[in-house]
PDB file of N, CA and C in Angstrom:
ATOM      1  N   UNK A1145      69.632 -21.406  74.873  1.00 55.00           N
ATOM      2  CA  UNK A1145      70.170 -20.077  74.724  1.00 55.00           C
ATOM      3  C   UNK A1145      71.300 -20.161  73.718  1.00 55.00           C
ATOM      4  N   UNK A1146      71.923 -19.226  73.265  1.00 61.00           N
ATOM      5  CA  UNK A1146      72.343 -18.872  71.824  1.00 61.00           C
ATOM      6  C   UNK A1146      73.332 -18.158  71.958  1.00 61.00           C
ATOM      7  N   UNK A1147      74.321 -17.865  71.729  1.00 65.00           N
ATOM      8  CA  UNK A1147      75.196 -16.225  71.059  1.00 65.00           C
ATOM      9  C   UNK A1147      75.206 -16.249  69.820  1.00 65.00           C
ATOM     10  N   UNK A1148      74.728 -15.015  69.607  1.00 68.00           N
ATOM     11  CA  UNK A1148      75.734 -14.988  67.722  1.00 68.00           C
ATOM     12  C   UNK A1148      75.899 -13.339  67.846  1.00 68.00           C
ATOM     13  N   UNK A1149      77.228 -13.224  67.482  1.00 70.00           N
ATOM     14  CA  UNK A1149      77.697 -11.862  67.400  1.00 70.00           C
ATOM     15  C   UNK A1149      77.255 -11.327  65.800  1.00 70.00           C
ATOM     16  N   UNK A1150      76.495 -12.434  65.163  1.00 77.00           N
ATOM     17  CA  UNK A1150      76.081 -11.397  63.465  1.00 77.00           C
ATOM     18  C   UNK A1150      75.218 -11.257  63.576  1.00 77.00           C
ATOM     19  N   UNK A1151      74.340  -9.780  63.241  1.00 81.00           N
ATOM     20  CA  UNK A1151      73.268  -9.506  63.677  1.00 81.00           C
ATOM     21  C   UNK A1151      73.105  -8.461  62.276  1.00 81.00           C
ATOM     22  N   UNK A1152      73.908  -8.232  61.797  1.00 84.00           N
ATOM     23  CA  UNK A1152      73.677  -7.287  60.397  1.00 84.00           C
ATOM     24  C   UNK A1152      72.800  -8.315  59.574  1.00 84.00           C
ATOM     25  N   UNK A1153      71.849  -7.135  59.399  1.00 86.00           N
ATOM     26  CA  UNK A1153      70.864  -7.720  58.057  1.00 86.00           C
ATOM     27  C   UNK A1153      69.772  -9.208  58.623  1.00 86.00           C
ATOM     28  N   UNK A1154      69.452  -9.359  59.645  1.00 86.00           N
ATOM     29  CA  UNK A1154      68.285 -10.161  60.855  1.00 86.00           C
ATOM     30  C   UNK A1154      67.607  -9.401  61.271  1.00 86.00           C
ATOM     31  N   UNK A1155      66.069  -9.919  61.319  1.00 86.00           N
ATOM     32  CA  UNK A1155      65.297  -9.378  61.483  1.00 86.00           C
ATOM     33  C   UNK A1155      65.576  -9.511  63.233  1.00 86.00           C
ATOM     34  N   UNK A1156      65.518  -8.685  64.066  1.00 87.00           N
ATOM     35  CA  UNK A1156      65.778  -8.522  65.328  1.00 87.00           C
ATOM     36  C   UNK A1156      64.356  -7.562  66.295  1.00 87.00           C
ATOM     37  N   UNK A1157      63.495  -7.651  65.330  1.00 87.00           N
ATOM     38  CA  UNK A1157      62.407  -6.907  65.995  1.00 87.00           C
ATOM     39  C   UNK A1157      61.494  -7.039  67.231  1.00 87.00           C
ATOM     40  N   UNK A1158      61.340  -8.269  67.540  1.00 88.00           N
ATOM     41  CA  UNK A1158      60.835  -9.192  68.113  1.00 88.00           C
ATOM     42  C   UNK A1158      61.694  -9.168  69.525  1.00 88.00           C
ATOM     43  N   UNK A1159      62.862  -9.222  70.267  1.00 89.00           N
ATOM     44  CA  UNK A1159      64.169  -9.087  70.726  1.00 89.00           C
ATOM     45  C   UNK A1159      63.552  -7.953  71.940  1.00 89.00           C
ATOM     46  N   UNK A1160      63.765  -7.983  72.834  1.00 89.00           N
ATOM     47  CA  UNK A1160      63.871  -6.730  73.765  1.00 89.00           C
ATOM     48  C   UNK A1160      65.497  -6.991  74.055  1.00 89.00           C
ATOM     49  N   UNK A1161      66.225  -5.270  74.261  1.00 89.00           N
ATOM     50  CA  UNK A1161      67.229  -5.054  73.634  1.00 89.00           C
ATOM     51  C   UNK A1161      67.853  -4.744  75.473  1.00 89.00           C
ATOM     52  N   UNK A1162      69.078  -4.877  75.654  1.00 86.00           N
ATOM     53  CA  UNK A1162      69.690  -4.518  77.197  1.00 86.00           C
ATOM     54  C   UNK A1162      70.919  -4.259  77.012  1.00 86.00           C
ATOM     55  N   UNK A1163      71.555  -2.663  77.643  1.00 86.00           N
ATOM     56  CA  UNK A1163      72.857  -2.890  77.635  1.00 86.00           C
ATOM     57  C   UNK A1163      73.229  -2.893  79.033  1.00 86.00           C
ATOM     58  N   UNK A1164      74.535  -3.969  78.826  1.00 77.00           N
ATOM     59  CA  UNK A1164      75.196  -4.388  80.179  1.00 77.00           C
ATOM     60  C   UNK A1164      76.473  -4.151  79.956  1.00 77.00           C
ATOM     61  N   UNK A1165      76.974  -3.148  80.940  1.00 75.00           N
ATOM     62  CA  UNK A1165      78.393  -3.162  80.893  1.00 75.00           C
ATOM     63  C   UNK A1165      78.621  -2.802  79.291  1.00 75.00           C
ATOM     64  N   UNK A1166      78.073  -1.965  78.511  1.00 79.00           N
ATOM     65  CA  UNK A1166      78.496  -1.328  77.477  1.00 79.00           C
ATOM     66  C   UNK A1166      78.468  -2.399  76.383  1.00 79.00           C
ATOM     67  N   UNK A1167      77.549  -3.771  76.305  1.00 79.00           N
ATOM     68  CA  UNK A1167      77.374  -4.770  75.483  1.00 79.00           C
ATOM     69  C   UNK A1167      75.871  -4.314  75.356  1.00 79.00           C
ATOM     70  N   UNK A1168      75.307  -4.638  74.545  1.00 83.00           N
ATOM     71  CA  UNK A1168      74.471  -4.745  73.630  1.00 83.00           C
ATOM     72  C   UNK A1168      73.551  -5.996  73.915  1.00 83.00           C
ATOM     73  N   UNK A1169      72.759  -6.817  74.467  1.00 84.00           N
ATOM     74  CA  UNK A1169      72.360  -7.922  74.841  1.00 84.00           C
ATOM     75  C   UNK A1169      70.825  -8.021  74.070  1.00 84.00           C
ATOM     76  N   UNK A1170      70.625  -8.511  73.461  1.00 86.00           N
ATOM     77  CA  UNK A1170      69.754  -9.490  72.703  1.00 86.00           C
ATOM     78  C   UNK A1170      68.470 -10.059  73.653  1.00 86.00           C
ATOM     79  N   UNK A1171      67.167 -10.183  74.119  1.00 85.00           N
ATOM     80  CA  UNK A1171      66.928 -11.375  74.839  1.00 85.00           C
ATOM     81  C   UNK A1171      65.571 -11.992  74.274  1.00 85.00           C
ATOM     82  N   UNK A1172      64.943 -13.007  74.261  1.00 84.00           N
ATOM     83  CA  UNK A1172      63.944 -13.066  73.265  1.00 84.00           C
ATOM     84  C   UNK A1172      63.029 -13.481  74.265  1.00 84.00           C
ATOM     85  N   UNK A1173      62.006 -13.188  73.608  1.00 85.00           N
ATOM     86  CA  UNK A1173      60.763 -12.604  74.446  1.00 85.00           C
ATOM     87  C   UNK A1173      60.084 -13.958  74.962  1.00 85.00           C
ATOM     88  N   UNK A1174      60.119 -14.987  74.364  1.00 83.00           N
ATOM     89  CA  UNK A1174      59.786 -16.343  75.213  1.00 83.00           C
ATOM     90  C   UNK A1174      60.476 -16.816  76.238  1.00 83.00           C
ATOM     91  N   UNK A1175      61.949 -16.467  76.302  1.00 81.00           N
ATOM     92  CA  UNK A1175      62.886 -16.332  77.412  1.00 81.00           C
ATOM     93  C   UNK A1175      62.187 -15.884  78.847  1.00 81.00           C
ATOM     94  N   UNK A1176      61.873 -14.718  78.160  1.00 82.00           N
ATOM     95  CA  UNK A1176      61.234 -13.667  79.004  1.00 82.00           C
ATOM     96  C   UNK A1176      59.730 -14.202  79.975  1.00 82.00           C
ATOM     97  N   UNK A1177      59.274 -14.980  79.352  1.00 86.00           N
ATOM     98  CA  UNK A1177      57.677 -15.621  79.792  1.00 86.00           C
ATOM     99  C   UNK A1177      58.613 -16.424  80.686  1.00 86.00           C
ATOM    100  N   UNK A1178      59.240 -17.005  80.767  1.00 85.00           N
ATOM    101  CA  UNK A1178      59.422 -18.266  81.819  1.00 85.00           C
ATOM    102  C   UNK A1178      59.839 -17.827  83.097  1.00 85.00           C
ATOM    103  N   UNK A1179      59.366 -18.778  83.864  1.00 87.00           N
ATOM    104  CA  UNK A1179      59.679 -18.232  85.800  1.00 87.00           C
ATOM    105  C   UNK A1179      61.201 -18.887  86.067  1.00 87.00           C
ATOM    106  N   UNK A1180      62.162 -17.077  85.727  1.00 86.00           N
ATOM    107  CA  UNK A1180      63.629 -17.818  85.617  1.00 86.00           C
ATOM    108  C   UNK A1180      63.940 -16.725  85.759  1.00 86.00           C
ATOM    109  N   UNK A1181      65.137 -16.573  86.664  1.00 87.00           N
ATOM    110  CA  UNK A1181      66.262 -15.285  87.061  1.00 87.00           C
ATOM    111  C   UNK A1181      67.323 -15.640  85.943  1.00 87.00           C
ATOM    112  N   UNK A1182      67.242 -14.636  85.202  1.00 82.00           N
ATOM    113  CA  UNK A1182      68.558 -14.599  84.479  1.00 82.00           C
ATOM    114  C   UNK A1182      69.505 -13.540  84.937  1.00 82.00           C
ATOM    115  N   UNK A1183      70.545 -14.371  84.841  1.00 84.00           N
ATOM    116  CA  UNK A1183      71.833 -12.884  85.026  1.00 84.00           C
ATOM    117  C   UNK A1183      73.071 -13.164  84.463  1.00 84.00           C
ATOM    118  N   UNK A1184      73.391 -12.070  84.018  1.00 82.00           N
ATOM    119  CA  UNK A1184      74.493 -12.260  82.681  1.00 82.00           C
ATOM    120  C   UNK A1184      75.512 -11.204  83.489  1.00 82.00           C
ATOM    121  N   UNK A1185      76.922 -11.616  83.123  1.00 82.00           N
ATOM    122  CA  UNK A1185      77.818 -10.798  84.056  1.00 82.00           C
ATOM    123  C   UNK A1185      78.697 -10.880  83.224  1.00 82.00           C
ATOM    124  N   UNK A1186      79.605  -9.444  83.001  1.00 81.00           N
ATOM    125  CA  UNK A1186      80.671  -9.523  81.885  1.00 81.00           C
ATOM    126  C   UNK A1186      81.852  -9.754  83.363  1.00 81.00           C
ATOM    127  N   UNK A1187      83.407  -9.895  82.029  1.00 82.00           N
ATOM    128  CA  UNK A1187      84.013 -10.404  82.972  1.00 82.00           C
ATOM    129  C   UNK A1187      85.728 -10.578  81.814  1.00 82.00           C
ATOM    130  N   UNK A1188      86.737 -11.009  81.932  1.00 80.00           N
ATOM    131  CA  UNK A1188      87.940 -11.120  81.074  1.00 80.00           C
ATOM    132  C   UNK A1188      88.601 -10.004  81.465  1.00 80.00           C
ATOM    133  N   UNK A1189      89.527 -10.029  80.626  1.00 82.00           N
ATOM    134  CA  UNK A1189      90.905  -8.624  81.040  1.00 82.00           C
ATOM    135  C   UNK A1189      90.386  -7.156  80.399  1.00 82.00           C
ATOM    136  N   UNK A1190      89.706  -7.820  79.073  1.00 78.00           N
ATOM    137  CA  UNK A1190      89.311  -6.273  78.409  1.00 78.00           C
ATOM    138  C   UNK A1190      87.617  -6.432  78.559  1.00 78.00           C
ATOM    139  N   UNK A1191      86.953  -7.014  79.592  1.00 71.00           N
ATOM    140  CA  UNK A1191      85.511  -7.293  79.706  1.00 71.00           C
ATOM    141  C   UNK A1191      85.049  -7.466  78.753  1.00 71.00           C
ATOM    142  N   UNK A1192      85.216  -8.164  77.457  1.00 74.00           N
ATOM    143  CA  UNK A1192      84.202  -8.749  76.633  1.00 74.00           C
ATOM    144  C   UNK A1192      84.136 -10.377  76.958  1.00 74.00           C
ATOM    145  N   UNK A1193      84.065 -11.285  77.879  1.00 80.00           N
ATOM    146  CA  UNK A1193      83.784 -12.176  78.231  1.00 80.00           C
ATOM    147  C   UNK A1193      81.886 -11.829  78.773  1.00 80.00           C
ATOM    148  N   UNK A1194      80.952 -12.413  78.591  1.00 80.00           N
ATOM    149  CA  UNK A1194      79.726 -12.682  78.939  1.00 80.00           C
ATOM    150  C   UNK A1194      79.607 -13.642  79.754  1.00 80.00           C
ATOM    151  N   UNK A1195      79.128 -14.267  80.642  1.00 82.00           N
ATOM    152  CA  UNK A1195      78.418 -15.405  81.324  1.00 82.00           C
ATOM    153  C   UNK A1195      77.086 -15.228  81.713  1.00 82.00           C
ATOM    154  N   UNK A1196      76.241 -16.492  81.480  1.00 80.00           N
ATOM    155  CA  UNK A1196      74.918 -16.443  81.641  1.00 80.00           C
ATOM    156  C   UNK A1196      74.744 -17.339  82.850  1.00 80.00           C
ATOM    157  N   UNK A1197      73.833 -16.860  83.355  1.00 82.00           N
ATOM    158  CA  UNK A1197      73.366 -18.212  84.454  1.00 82.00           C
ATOM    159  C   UNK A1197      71.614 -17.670  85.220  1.00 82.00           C
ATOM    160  N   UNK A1198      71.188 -18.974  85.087  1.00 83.00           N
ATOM    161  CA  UNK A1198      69.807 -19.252  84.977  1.00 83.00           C
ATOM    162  C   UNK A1198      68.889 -19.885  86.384  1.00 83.00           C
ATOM    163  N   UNK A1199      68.333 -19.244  87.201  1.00 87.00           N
ATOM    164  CA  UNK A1199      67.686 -20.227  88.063  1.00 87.00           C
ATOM    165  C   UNK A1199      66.611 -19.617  88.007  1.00 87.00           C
ATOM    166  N   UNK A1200      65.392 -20.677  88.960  1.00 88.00           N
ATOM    167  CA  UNK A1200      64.258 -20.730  88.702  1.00 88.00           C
ATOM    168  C   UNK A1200      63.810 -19.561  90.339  1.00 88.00           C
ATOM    169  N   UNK A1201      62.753 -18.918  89.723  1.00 87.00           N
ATOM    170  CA  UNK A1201      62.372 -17.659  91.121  1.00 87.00           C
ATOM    171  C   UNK A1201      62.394 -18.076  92.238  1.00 87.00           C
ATOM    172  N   UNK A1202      62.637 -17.508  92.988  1.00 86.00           N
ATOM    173  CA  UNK A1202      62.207 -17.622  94.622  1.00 86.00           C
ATOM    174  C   UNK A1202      62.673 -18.917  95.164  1.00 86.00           C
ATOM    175  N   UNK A1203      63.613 -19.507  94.199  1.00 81.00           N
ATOM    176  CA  UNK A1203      63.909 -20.579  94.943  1.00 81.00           C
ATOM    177  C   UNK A1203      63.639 -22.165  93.915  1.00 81.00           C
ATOM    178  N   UNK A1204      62.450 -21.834  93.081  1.00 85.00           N
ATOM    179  CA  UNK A1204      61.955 -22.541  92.488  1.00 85.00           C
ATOM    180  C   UNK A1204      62.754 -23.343  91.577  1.00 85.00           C
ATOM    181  N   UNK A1205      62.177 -24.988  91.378  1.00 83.00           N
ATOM    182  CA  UNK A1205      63.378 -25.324  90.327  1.00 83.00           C
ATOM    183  C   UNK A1205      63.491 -24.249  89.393  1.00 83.00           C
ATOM    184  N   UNK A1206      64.676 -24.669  88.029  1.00 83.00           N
ATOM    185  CA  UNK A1206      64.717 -24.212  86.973  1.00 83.00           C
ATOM    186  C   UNK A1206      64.048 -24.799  86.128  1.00 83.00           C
ATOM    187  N   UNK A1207      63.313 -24.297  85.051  1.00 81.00           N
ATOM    188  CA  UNK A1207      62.626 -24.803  84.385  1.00 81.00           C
ATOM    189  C   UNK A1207      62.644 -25.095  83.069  1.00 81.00           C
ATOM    190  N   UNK A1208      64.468 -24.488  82.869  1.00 77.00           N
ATOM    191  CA  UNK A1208      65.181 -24.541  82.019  1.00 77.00           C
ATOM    192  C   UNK A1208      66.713 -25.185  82.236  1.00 77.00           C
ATOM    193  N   UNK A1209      67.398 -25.395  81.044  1.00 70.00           N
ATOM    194  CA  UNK A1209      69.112 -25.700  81.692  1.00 70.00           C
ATOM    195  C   UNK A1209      70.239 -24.859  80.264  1.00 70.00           C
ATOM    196  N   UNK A1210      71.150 -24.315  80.866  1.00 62.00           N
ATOM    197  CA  UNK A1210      71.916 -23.695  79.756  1.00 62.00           C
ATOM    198  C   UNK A1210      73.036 -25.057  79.632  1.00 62.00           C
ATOM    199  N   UNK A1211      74.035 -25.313  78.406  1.00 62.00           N
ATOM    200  CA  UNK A1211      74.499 -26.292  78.249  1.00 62.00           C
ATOM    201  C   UNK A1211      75.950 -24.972  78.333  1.00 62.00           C
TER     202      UNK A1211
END
């Protein structure tokens, strides 16, 4: 997984798009195929802090790891 806040002038088509908490969230669609709960939670004094965190469904390992 990734951040990049530059997004002017990228092709972003591909992307299914989410807003959370008045952010703008990015997520890419192979993300999306894998058996994984994502949940992203804003957070800081003026809420532009993001956190991601990743587990696998129902219990299941993860089948991924965020660094």
């Amino acid at each position: 997984m990734s951040v990049d806040t530059r997004t002017k002038g990228r092709r972003l088509d591909g992307y299914r798009t989410r807003r959370i908490d008045g952010h703008e969230v990015l997520l890419d669609p192979d993300l999306l195929k894998l058996p994984v709960e994502l949940t992203i939670t804003t957070g800081g004094v003026f809420g532009r802090k993001l956190t991601a965190a990743v587990d696998g469904l129902d219990g299941a390992a993860c089948p991924i790891q965020l660094l």
